[in-house]
Amino acid sequence: MELDIPGILERCSEPGGAYLPLRRRGLDALVQREWQSRGHDPMETAKRLDDSSAHIFKNRKKIRAGLVDDVFVKRYNYRGLWTAFRRSFKLPRPMRVLAGAIRLKEYEIPTPEVFAAIRTVRWGLPHHDYLITARTSPMQFYCDKLAKEFALGDPYRQFVSGVVSLMVKMHGAGVEHGDLSLRNIFCRKSPAGIYSDWGVIDLDGCKVYTEDLPESRRRRELARVISSFLRCVREEAPDIKPDVTAIIFDFARKYQELSGCNLAGSNLDARVEYLAGRVRKDQTPSPKKKKSQES
């Protein structure tokens, strides 16, 4: 399959396009024209991620992310010459996110608007990459926080239908999310308990193709969603014991109903079992914490 990311970036930055290329010494960026016309400076906004006024959500060795005023800023740190050298041969992650967001917008799939995708360079090597996007609405809820609600009854049926509809639409658009867990899927909830407007965030690992996804790629994403749901229910509602076989059947049947692709079978079952039992790196206790827990 052929990736369409370079083509999307080229089209959006053509004269009169939605994004303005900014290329000068130590900087390579694509900035949304409308956002910049409102008086926003992308680098000044990015630098404010280190201000005390920024509301930081993630602060790790490789990534720092948080709210700066009314926008979300994520910085990718490339420490060490070898890491920076390897990254110089790869498309900057913010550019990949931008391409994915543009394609999703074309298919009316909710995802935060990208205002700027930036790469800074020092001594000829990537130094920092920045992504500036709109923040999600307070009315949009992340699905990992709703896992207990989705575990039973009508919310479960709405969840399966809504998430599978989102996936089918996304895969038909040629977008492979790459990390389609419940923490990266959001929806709206009405006072009457109706869930709608399903969308995605965190397109760091996305791939955008010129055609829709083959079944093998679709199966991997479906398995990731199902396993994520099982883990979230286990963590948020340990008293509920989900029927794994029935859940896999429900997701696969809905996917086939909406797309015509039958993803059910031993490959899907095995992938779900593997992913559901895997422990994420950021959930693994450090040796010091583990020793404290054991004592």
PDB file of C-alpha atoms in Angstrom:
ATOM      1  CA  MET A   1       0.000   0.000   0.000  1.00  0.00           C
ATOM      2  CA  GLU A   2       1.160   3.499  -0.773  1.00  0.00           C
ATOM      3  CA  LEU A   3       1.280   6.151   1.940  1.00  0.00           C
ATOM      4  CA  ASP A   4      -0.549   9.383   1.115  1.00  0.00           C
ATOM      5  CA  ILE A   5       1.005  11.524   3.864  1.00  0.00           C
ATOM      6  CA  PRO A   6       3.520  13.370   1.612  1.00  0.00           C
ATOM      7  CA  GLY A   7       0.755  14.141  -0.881  1.00  0.00           C
ATOM      8  CA  ILE A   8      -1.574  15.489   1.824  1.00  0.00           C
ATOM      9  CA  LEU A   9       1.147  17.750   3.222  1.00  0.00           C
ATOM     10  CA  GLU A  10       2.019  19.019  -0.243  1.00  0.00           C
ATOM     11  CA  ARG A  11      -1.595  19.787  -1.104  1.00  0.00           C
ATOM     12  CA  CYS A  12      -2.389  21.585   2.159  1.00  0.00           C
ATOM     13  CA  SER A  13       0.677  23.853   1.836  1.00  0.00           C
ATOM     14  CA  GLU A  14       0.165  24.887  -1.788  1.00  0.00           C
ATOM     15  CA  PRO A  15      -0.311  28.638  -2.475  1.00  0.00           C
ATOM     16  CA  GLY A  16      -3.680  29.542  -1.029  1.00  0.00           C
ATOM     17  CA  GLY A  17      -3.857  26.280   0.932  1.00  0.00           C
ATOM     18  CA  ALA A  18      -4.988  26.002   4.536  1.00  0.00           C
ATOM     19  CA  TYR A  19      -1.406  25.813   5.890  1.00  0.00           C
ATOM     20  CA  LEU A  20       1.492  28.192   5.470  1.00  0.00           C
ATOM     21  CA  PRO A  21       5.040  26.748   5.219  1.00  0.00           C
ATOM     22  CA  LEU A  22       7.543  28.484   7.504  1.00  0.00           C
ATOM     23  CA  ARG A  23      11.135  27.615   6.689  1.00  0.00           C
ATOM     24  CA  ARG A  24      14.027  29.549   8.087  1.00  0.00           C
ATOM     25  CA  ARG A  25      17.277  28.855   9.928  1.00  0.00           C
ATOM     26  CA  GLY A  26      16.615  26.210  12.583  1.00  0.00           C
ATOM     27  CA  LEU A  27      12.875  25.983  11.850  1.00  0.00           C
ATOM     28  CA  ASP A  28      10.635  23.994   9.520  1.00  0.00           C
ATOM     29  CA  ALA A  29       6.895  24.309  10.152  1.00  0.00           C
ATOM     30  CA  LEU A  30       3.402  24.219   8.707  1.00  0.00           C
ATOM     31  CA  VAL A  31       1.038  26.697  10.367  1.00  0.00           C
ATOM     32  CA  GLN A  32      -2.692  27.034   9.824  1.00  0.00           C
ATOM     33  CA  ARG A  33      -3.206  30.339   8.020  1.00  0.00           C
ATOM     34  CA  GLU A  34      -6.430  31.185   9.826  1.00  0.00           C
ATOM     35  CA  TRP A  35      -4.895  30.554  13.271  1.00  0.00           C
ATOM     36  CA  GLN A  36      -1.834  32.678  12.474  1.00  0.00           C
ATOM     37  CA  SER A  37      -4.013  35.461  11.043  1.00  0.00           C
ATOM     38  CA  ARG A  38      -5.623  35.777  14.472  1.00  0.00           C
ATOM     39  CA  GLY A  39      -2.267  36.932  15.824  1.00  0.00           C
ATOM     40  CA  HIS A  40      -0.810  33.668  17.119  1.00  0.00           C
ATOM     41  CA  ASP A  41       2.935  33.064  16.937  1.00  0.00           C
ATOM     42  CA  PRO A  42       3.631  29.301  16.787  1.00  0.00           C
ATOM     43  CA  MET A  43       7.107  29.379  18.356  1.00  0.00           C
ATOM     44  CA  GLU A  44       6.098  31.776  21.125  1.00  0.00           C
ATOM     45  CA  THR A  45       3.163  29.477  21.934  1.00  0.00           C
ATOM     46  CA  ALA A  46       5.415  26.403  21.862  1.00  0.00           C
ATOM     47  CA  LYS A  47       8.007  27.955  24.189  1.00  0.00           C
ATOM     48  CA  ARG A  48       5.334  28.713  26.771  1.00  0.00           C
ATOM     49  CA  LEU A  49       4.998  24.989  27.430  1.00  0.00           C
ATOM     50  CA  ASP A  50       7.837  25.495  29.943  1.00  0.00           C
ATOM     51  CA  ASP A  51       6.089  28.383  31.720  1.00  0.00           C
ATOM     52  CA  SER A  52       4.681  27.842  35.188  1.00  0.00           C
ATOM     53  CA  SER A  53       1.262  28.870  33.871  1.00  0.00           C
ATOM     54  CA  ALA A  54       1.093  25.840  31.542  1.00  0.00           C
ATOM     55  CA  HIS A  55      -1.155  23.009  32.716  1.00  0.00           C
ATOM     56  CA  ILE A  56       1.062  19.946  32.201  1.00  0.00           C
ATOM     57  CA  PHE A  57      -0.543  16.546  31.557  1.00  0.00           C
ATOM     58  CA  LYS A  58       2.526  14.561  30.575  1.00  0.00           C
ATOM     59  CA  ASN A  59       6.166  15.182  31.433  1.00  0.00           C
ATOM     60  CA  ARG A  60       8.494  12.397  30.415  1.00  0.00           C
ATOM     61  CA  LYS A  61      11.976  12.127  29.021  1.00  0.00           C
ATOM     62  CA  LYS A  62      10.757  12.030  25.423  1.00  0.00           C
ATOM     63  CA  ILE A  63       7.463  13.948  25.600  1.00  0.00           C
ATOM     64  CA  ARG A  64       6.103  16.981  27.436  1.00  0.00           C
ATOM     65  CA  ALA A  65       2.494  17.980  26.832  1.00  0.00           C
ATOM     66  CA  GLY A  66      -0.044  20.338  28.327  1.00  0.00           C
ATOM     67  CA  LEU A  67      -2.426  23.244  27.888  1.00  0.00           C
ATOM     68  CA  VAL A  68      -1.064  26.677  27.057  1.00  0.00           C
ATOM     69  CA  ASP A  69      -3.961  29.107  27.354  1.00  0.00           C
ATOM     70  CA  ASP A  70      -6.626  27.645  25.057  1.00  0.00           C
ATOM     71  CA  VAL A  71      -4.464  25.294  22.966  1.00  0.00           C
ATOM     72  CA  PHE A  72      -2.824  21.902  23.529  1.00  0.00           C
ATOM     73  CA  VAL A  73       0.944  21.747  22.981  1.00  0.00           C
ATOM     74  CA  LYS A  74       3.040  18.584  22.744  1.00  0.00           C
ATOM     75  CA  ARG A  75       6.832  18.585  22.511  1.00  0.00           C
ATOM     76  CA  TYR A  76       8.868  15.624  21.347  1.00  0.00           C
ATOM     77  CA  ASN A  77      12.409  15.707  22.738  1.00  0.00           C
ATOM     78  CA  TYR A  78      15.254  14.135  20.749  1.00  0.00           C
ATOM     79  CA  ARG A  79      18.081  13.772  23.223  1.00  0.00           C
ATOM     80  CA  GLY A  80      21.389  12.330  22.138  1.00  0.00           C
ATOM     81  CA  LEU A  81      23.134  12.557  18.777  1.00  0.00           C
ATOM     82  CA  TRP A  82      22.121   9.051  17.686  1.00  0.00           C
ATOM     83  CA  THR A  83      18.434   9.636  18.383  1.00  0.00           C
ATOM     84  CA  ALA A  84      18.514  12.979  16.598  1.00  0.00           C
ATOM     85  CA  PHE A  85      20.409  11.452  13.658  1.00  0.00           C
ATOM     86  CA  ARG A  86      17.850   8.662  13.241  1.00  0.00           C
ATOM     87  CA  ARG A  87      14.962  11.135  13.444  1.00  0.00           C
ATOM     88  CA  SER A  88      16.469  13.247  10.675  1.00  0.00           C
ATOM     89  CA  PHE A  89      15.557  10.483   8.206  1.00  0.00           C
ATOM     90  CA  LYS A  90      11.945  10.206   9.404  1.00  0.00           C
ATOM     91  CA  LEU A  91       8.942  12.415   8.866  1.00  0.00           C
ATOM     92  CA  PRO A  92       8.396  14.562  11.984  1.00  0.00           C
ATOM     93  CA  ARG A  93       5.559  13.183  14.098  1.00  0.00           C
ATOM     94  CA  PRO A  94       3.654  16.502  14.091  1.00  0.00           C
ATOM     95  CA  MET A  95       3.580  16.383  10.284  1.00  0.00           C
ATOM     96  CA  ARG A  96       2.171  12.863  10.420  1.00  0.00           C
ATOM     97  CA  VAL A  97      -0.489  13.991  12.884  1.00  0.00           C
ATOM     98  CA  LEU A  98      -1.349  16.931  10.637  1.00  0.00           C
ATOM     99  CA  ALA A  99      -1.821  14.665   7.609  1.00  0.00           C
ATOM    100  CA  GLY A 100      -3.991  12.281   9.621  1.00  0.00           C
ATOM    101  CA  ALA A 101      -6.118  15.105  11.015  1.00  0.00           C
ATOM    102  CA  ILE A 102      -6.682  16.553   7.549  1.00  0.00           C
ATOM    103  CA  ARG A 103      -7.827  13.198   6.187  1.00  0.00           C
ATOM    104  CA  LEU A 104     -10.150  12.602   9.147  1.00  0.00           C
ATOM    105  CA  LYS A 105     -11.622  16.073   8.737  1.00  0.00           C
ATOM    106  CA  GLU A 106     -12.308  15.318   5.064  1.00  0.00           C
ATOM    107  CA  TYR A 107     -14.381  12.328   6.195  1.00  0.00           C
ATOM    108  CA  GLU A 108     -16.069  14.285   9.009  1.00  0.00           C
ATOM    109  CA  ILE A 109     -14.446  12.228  11.763  1.00  0.00           C
ATOM    110  CA  PRO A 110     -13.970  14.326  14.931  1.00  0.00           C
ATOM    111  CA  THR A 111     -10.365  14.967  15.946  1.00  0.00           C
ATOM    112  CA  PRO A 112      -8.657  18.095  17.346  1.00  0.00           C
ATOM    113  CA  GLU A 113      -7.794  20.752  14.753  1.00  0.00           C
ATOM    114  CA  VAL A 114      -4.046  21.070  14.138  1.00  0.00           C
ATOM    115  CA  PHE A 115      -2.815  24.664  14.307  1.00  0.00           C
ATOM    116  CA  ALA A 116       0.908  24.081  13.832  1.00  0.00           C
ATOM    117  CA  ALA A 117       3.369  21.256  13.152  1.00  0.00           C
ATOM    118  CA  ILE A 118       6.917  22.364  13.939  1.00  0.00           C
ATOM    119  CA  ARG A 119      10.439  20.981  13.792  1.00  0.00           C
ATOM    120  CA  THR A 120      13.357  22.890  15.293  1.00  0.00           C
ATOM    121  CA  VAL A 121      16.892  22.054  14.216  1.00  0.00           C
ATOM    122  CA  ARG A 122      20.195  22.506  16.026  1.00  0.00           C
ATOM    123  CA  TRP A 123      23.584  21.795  14.435  1.00  0.00           C
ATOM    124  CA  GLY A 124      21.797  20.333  11.432  1.00  0.00           C
ATOM    125  CA  LEU A 125      19.927  17.713  13.484  1.00  0.00           C
ATOM    126  CA  PRO A 126      16.339  17.591  14.848  1.00  0.00           C
ATOM    127  CA  HIS A 127      16.193  19.143  18.311  1.00  0.00           C
ATOM    128  CA  HIS A 128      12.517  19.452  19.233  1.00  0.00           C
ATOM    129  CA  ASP A 129       9.277  18.762  17.392  1.00  0.00           C
ATOM    130  CA  TYR A 130       6.118  20.607  18.469  1.00  0.00           C
ATOM    131  CA  LEU A 131       2.464  19.924  17.804  1.00  0.00           C
ATOM    132  CA  ILE A 132      -0.127  22.617  18.572  1.00  0.00           C
ATOM    133  CA  THR A 133      -3.780  21.619  18.397  1.00  0.00           C
ATOM    134  CA  ALA A 134      -7.180  22.701  19.633  1.00  0.00           C
ATOM    135  CA  ARG A 135      -8.143  21.311  23.029  1.00  0.00           C
ATOM    136  CA  THR A 136     -10.995  18.853  23.272  1.00  0.00           C
ATOM    137  CA  SER A 137     -14.322  20.170  24.544  1.00  0.00           C
ATOM    138  CA  PRO A 138     -15.343  19.642  28.182  1.00  0.00           C
ATOM    139  CA  MET A 139     -18.408  17.957  26.690  1.00  0.00           C
ATOM    140  CA  GLN A 140     -16.229  15.259  25.102  1.00  0.00           C
ATOM    141  CA  PHE A 141     -15.533  12.284  27.363  1.00  0.00           C
ATOM    142  CA  TYR A 142     -12.696   9.804  26.962  1.00  0.00           C
ATOM    143  CA  CYS A 143     -13.931   6.248  26.701  1.00  0.00           C
ATOM    144  CA  ASP A 144     -11.511   4.741  29.220  1.00  0.00           C
ATOM    145  CA  LYS A 145     -13.268   6.806  31.897  1.00  0.00           C
ATOM    146  CA  LEU A 146     -16.647   5.444  30.797  1.00  0.00           C
ATOM    147  CA  ALA A 147     -15.649   1.776  30.743  1.00  0.00           C
ATOM    148  CA  LYS A 148     -17.816   0.905  33.735  1.00  0.00           C
ATOM    149  CA  GLU A 149     -20.859   2.461  32.038  1.00  0.00           C
ATOM    150  CA  PHE A 150     -20.104   0.675  28.781  1.00  0.00           C
ATOM    151  CA  ALA A 151     -19.773  -2.734  30.404  1.00  0.00           C
ATOM    152  CA  LEU A 152     -23.479  -3.573  30.559  1.00  0.00           C
ATOM    153  CA  GLY A 153     -26.883  -3.016  28.968  1.00  0.00           C
ATOM    154  CA  ASP A 154     -27.800  -0.300  26.505  1.00  0.00           C
ATOM    155  CA  PRO A 155     -24.556   1.715  27.004  1.00  0.00           C
ATOM    156  CA  TYR A 156     -22.641  -1.417  25.923  1.00  0.00           C
ATOM    157  CA  ARG A 157     -24.685  -1.719  22.743  1.00  0.00           C
ATOM    158  CA  GLN A 158     -24.215   1.978  21.992  1.00  0.00           C
ATOM    159  CA  PHE A 159     -20.493   1.662  22.669  1.00  0.00           C
ATOM    160  CA  VAL A 160     -19.996  -1.265  20.300  1.00  0.00           C
ATOM    161  CA  SER A 161     -22.066   0.386  17.573  1.00  0.00           C
ATOM    162  CA  GLY A 162     -20.434   3.817  17.981  1.00  0.00           C
ATOM    163  CA  VAL A 163     -16.815   2.668  18.155  1.00  0.00           C
ATOM    164  CA  VAL A 164     -17.147   0.168  15.314  1.00  0.00           C
ATOM    165  CA  SER A 165     -18.854   2.805  13.139  1.00  0.00           C
ATOM    166  CA  LEU A 166     -15.931   5.132  13.865  1.00  0.00           C
ATOM    167  CA  MET A 167     -13.394   2.444  12.949  1.00  0.00           C
ATOM    168  CA  VAL A 168     -15.139   1.440   9.722  1.00  0.00           C
ATOM    169  CA  LYS A 169     -15.335   5.062   8.611  1.00  0.00           C
ATOM    170  CA  MET A 170     -11.697   5.696   9.531  1.00  0.00           C
ATOM    171  CA  HIS A 171     -10.407   2.553   7.843  1.00  0.00           C
ATOM    172  CA  GLY A 172     -12.456   3.315   4.737  1.00  0.00           C
ATOM    173  CA  ALA A 173     -10.698   6.695   4.674  1.00  0.00           C
ATOM    174  CA  GLY A 174      -7.343   4.906   4.541  1.00  0.00           C
ATOM    175  CA  VAL A 175      -6.342   5.896   8.084  1.00  0.00           C
ATOM    176  CA  GLU A 176      -4.673   3.442  10.445  1.00  0.00           C
ATOM    177  CA  HIS A 177      -4.627   5.046  13.896  1.00  0.00           C
ATOM    178  CA  GLY A 178      -1.791   2.939  15.296  1.00  0.00           C
ATOM    179  CA  ASP A 179      -2.799   3.182  18.967  1.00  0.00           C
ATOM    180  CA  LEU A 180      -6.563   2.826  19.001  1.00  0.00           C
ATOM    181  CA  SER A 181      -7.142   2.313  22.719  1.00  0.00           C
ATOM    182  CA  LEU A 182     -10.082   3.658  24.721  1.00  0.00           C
ATOM    183  CA  ARG A 183      -7.956   6.483  26.133  1.00  0.00           C
ATOM    184  CA  ASN A 184      -7.623   7.818  22.573  1.00  0.00           C
ATOM    185  CA  ILE A 185     -11.334   7.610  21.696  1.00  0.00           C
ATOM    186  CA  PHE A 186     -13.867  10.187  22.864  1.00  0.00           C
ATOM    187  CA  CYS A 187     -17.598  10.766  22.552  1.00  0.00           C
ATOM    188  CA  ARG A 188     -20.366  13.036  23.772  1.00  0.00           C
ATOM    189  CA  LYS A 189     -22.992  11.980  26.280  1.00  0.00           C
ATOM    190  CA  SER A 190     -26.432  13.572  26.436  1.00  0.00           C
ATOM    191  CA  PRO A 191     -28.420  13.944  29.681  1.00  0.00           C
ATOM    192  CA  ALA A 192     -30.674  11.163  28.346  1.00  0.00           C
ATOM    193  CA  GLY A 193     -27.696   8.780  28.178  1.00  0.00           C
ATOM    194  CA  ILE A 194     -27.190   8.886  24.403  1.00  0.00           C
ATOM    195  CA  TYR A 195     -23.561   8.578  23.258  1.00  0.00           C
ATOM    196  CA  SER A 196     -22.626  10.225  19.972  1.00  0.00           C
ATOM    197  CA  ASP A 197     -19.956  12.121  17.988  1.00  0.00           C
ATOM    198  CA  TRP A 198     -17.250   9.472  18.387  1.00  0.00           C
ATOM    199  CA  GLY A 199     -13.763  10.742  17.584  1.00  0.00           C
ATOM    200  CA  VAL A 200     -10.060  10.134  18.156  1.00  0.00           C
ATOM    201  CA  ILE A 201      -6.976  11.870  19.500  1.00  0.00           C
ATOM    202  CA  ASP A 202      -3.239  11.083  19.569  1.00  0.00           C
ATOM    203  CA  LEU A 203      -2.411  10.401  15.926  1.00  0.00           C
ATOM    204  CA  ASP A 204       1.337  10.072  16.604  1.00  0.00           C
ATOM    205  CA  GLY A 205       1.440   6.569  15.140  1.00  0.00           C
ATOM    206  CA  CYS A 206      -1.100   7.014  12.381  1.00  0.00           C
ATOM    207  CA  LYS A 207      -0.548   6.034   8.768  1.00  0.00           C
ATOM    208  CA  VAL A 208      -2.597   7.434   5.910  1.00  0.00           C
ATOM    209  CA  TYR A 209      -2.893   5.434   2.716  1.00  0.00           C
ATOM    210  CA  THR A 210      -4.178   6.211  -0.755  1.00  0.00           C
ATOM    211  CA  GLU A 211      -6.724   3.380  -0.406  1.00  0.00           C
ATOM    212  CA  ASP A 212      -8.742   1.762   2.353  1.00  0.00           C
ATOM    213  CA  LEU A 213      -7.056  -0.640   4.783  1.00  0.00           C
ATOM    214  CA  PRO A 214      -6.641  -4.371   4.094  1.00  0.00           C
ATOM    215  CA  GLU A 215      -8.274  -6.836   6.486  1.00  0.00           C
ATOM    216  CA  SER A 216      -5.039  -7.623   8.353  1.00  0.00           C
ATOM    217  CA  ARG A 217      -4.620  -3.966   9.386  1.00  0.00           C
ATOM    218  CA  ARG A 218      -8.295  -3.646  10.277  1.00  0.00           C
ATOM    219  CA  ARG A 219      -8.044  -6.769  12.447  1.00  0.00           C
ATOM    220  CA  ARG A 220      -5.087  -5.379  14.384  1.00  0.00           C
ATOM    221  CA  GLU A 221      -6.973  -2.178  15.178  1.00  0.00           C
ATOM    222  CA  LEU A 222     -10.135  -4.055  16.141  1.00  0.00           C
ATOM    223  CA  ALA A 223      -8.145  -6.327  18.449  1.00  0.00           C
ATOM    224  CA  ARG A 224      -6.538  -3.302  20.080  1.00  0.00           C
ATOM    225  CA  VAL A 225      -9.922  -1.712  20.819  1.00  0.00           C
ATOM    226  CA  ILE A 226     -11.407  -4.913  22.238  1.00  0.00           C
ATOM    227  CA  SER A 227      -8.382  -5.650  24.427  1.00  0.00           C
ATOM    228  CA  SER A 228      -8.316  -2.051  25.651  1.00  0.00           C
ATOM    229  CA  PHE A 229     -11.995  -2.314  26.597  1.00  0.00           C
ATOM    230  CA  LEU A 230     -11.342  -5.543  28.529  1.00  0.00           C
ATOM    231  CA  ARG A 231      -8.449  -3.962  30.429  1.00  0.00           C
ATOM    232  CA  CYS A 232     -10.439  -0.840  31.256  1.00  0.00           C
ATOM    233  CA  VAL A 233     -13.370  -2.877  32.579  1.00  0.00           C
ATOM    234  CA  ARG A 234     -10.970  -4.942  34.670  1.00  0.00           C
ATOM    235  CA  GLU A 235      -9.463  -1.759  36.152  1.00  0.00           C
ATOM    236  CA  GLU A 236     -12.591   0.395  36.503  1.00  0.00           C
ATOM    237  CA  ALA A 237     -15.149  -2.309  37.362  1.00  0.00           C
ATOM    238  CA  PRO A 238     -13.355  -5.371  38.782  1.00  0.00           C
ATOM    239  CA  ASP A 239     -16.677  -6.763  40.028  1.00  0.00           C
ATOM    240  CA  ILE A 240     -17.867  -7.188  36.432  1.00  0.00           C
ATOM    241  CA  LYS A 241     -16.631 -10.323  34.686  1.00  0.00           C
ATOM    242  CA  PRO A 242     -17.014  -9.762  30.930  1.00  0.00           C
ATOM    243  CA  ASP A 243     -17.664 -12.628  28.548  1.00  0.00           C
ATOM    244  CA  VAL A 244     -14.633 -12.250  26.293  1.00  0.00           C
ATOM    245  CA  THR A 245     -15.914 -14.582  23.576  1.00  0.00           C
ATOM    246  CA  ALA A 246     -19.250 -12.754  23.387  1.00  0.00           C
ATOM    247  CA  ILE A 247     -17.552  -9.345  23.246  1.00  0.00           C
ATOM    248  CA  ILE A 248     -15.244 -10.378  20.406  1.00  0.00           C
ATOM    249  CA  PHE A 249     -18.259 -11.791  18.562  1.00  0.00           C
ATOM    250  CA  ASP A 250     -20.273  -8.581  19.045  1.00  0.00           C
ATOM    251  CA  PHE A 251     -17.471  -6.354  17.738  1.00  0.00           C
ATOM    252  CA  ALA A 252     -16.632  -8.586  14.777  1.00  0.00           C
ATOM    253  CA  ARG A 253     -20.290  -9.009  13.803  1.00  0.00           C
ATOM    254  CA  LYS A 254     -20.907  -5.248  13.908  1.00  0.00           C
ATOM    255  CA  TYR A 255     -17.764  -4.594  11.886  1.00  0.00           C
ATOM    256  CA  GLN A 256     -18.881  -7.071   9.221  1.00  0.00           C
ATOM    257  CA  GLU A 257     -22.383  -5.607   9.212  1.00  0.00           C
ATOM    258  CA  LEU A 258     -21.073  -2.093   8.527  1.00  0.00           C
ATOM    259  CA  SER A 259     -18.132  -2.867   6.239  1.00  0.00           C
ATOM    260  CA  GLY A 260     -18.614  -6.296   4.738  1.00  0.00           C
ATOM    261  CA  CYS A 261     -15.252  -7.416   6.181  1.00  0.00           C
ATOM    262  CA  ASN A 262     -15.363 -10.563   8.288  1.00  0.00           C
ATOM    263  CA  LEU A 263     -12.518 -10.188  10.795  1.00  0.00           C
ATOM    264  CA  ALA A 264     -13.656 -12.965  13.133  1.00  0.00           C
ATOM    265  CA  GLY A 265     -11.549 -16.072  13.655  1.00  0.00           C
ATOM    266  CA  SER A 266      -8.577 -17.490  15.510  1.00  0.00           C
ATOM    267  CA  ASN A 267      -6.255 -14.639  14.456  1.00  0.00           C
ATOM    268  CA  LEU A 268      -8.501 -12.041  16.070  1.00  0.00           C
ATOM    269  CA  ASP A 269      -8.995 -14.181  19.188  1.00  0.00           C
ATOM    270  CA  ALA A 270      -5.267 -14.729  19.629  1.00  0.00           C
ATOM    271  CA  ARG A 271      -4.443 -11.060  19.102  1.00  0.00           C
ATOM    272  CA  VAL A 272      -7.039  -9.949  21.665  1.00  0.00           C
ATOM    273  CA  GLU A 273      -5.743 -12.488  24.199  1.00  0.00           C
ATOM    274  CA  TYR A 274      -2.168 -11.312  23.715  1.00  0.00           C
ATOM    275  CA  LEU A 275      -2.948  -7.598  23.961  1.00  0.00           C
ATOM    276  CA  ALA A 276      -5.341  -7.974  26.897  1.00  0.00           C
ATOM    277  CA  GLY A 277      -2.660  -9.710  28.936  1.00  0.00           C
ATOM    278  CA  ARG A 278       0.144  -7.340  28.045  1.00  0.00           C
ATOM    279  CA  VAL A 279       1.233  -4.707  30.569  1.00  0.00           C
ATOM    280  CA  ARG A 280       1.951  -1.234  29.204  1.00  0.00           C
ATOM    281  CA  LYS A 281       5.406   0.133  29.969  1.00  0.00           C
ATOM    282  CA  ASP A 282       4.003   3.173  31.754  1.00  0.00           C
ATOM    283  CA  GLN A 283       2.004   0.846  34.040  1.00  0.00           C
ATOM    284  CA  THR A 284       4.987  -1.306  35.038  1.00  0.00           C
ATOM    285  CA  PRO A 285       6.110  -0.472  38.607  1.00  0.00           C
ATOM    286  CA  SER A 286       9.689   0.657  39.003  1.00  0.00           C
ATOM    287  CA  PRO A 287      11.993  -1.760  40.925  1.00  0.00           C
ATOM    288  CA  LYS A 288      11.938   0.589  43.916  1.00  0.00           C
ATOM    289  CA  LYS A 289       8.131   0.875  43.910  1.00  0.00           C
ATOM    290  CA  LYS A 290       7.740  -2.875  43.344  1.00  0.00           C
ATOM    291  CA  LYS A 291       9.995  -3.636  46.317  1.00  0.00           C
ATOM    292  CA  SER A 292       7.970  -1.208  48.469  1.00  0.00           C
ATOM    293  CA  GLN A 293       4.711  -2.906  47.427  1.00  0.00           C
ATOM    294  CA  GLU A 294       6.066  -6.367  48.223  1.00  0.00           C
ATOM    295  CA  SER A 295       7.195  -5.277  51.671  1.00  0.00           C
TER     296      SER A 295
END
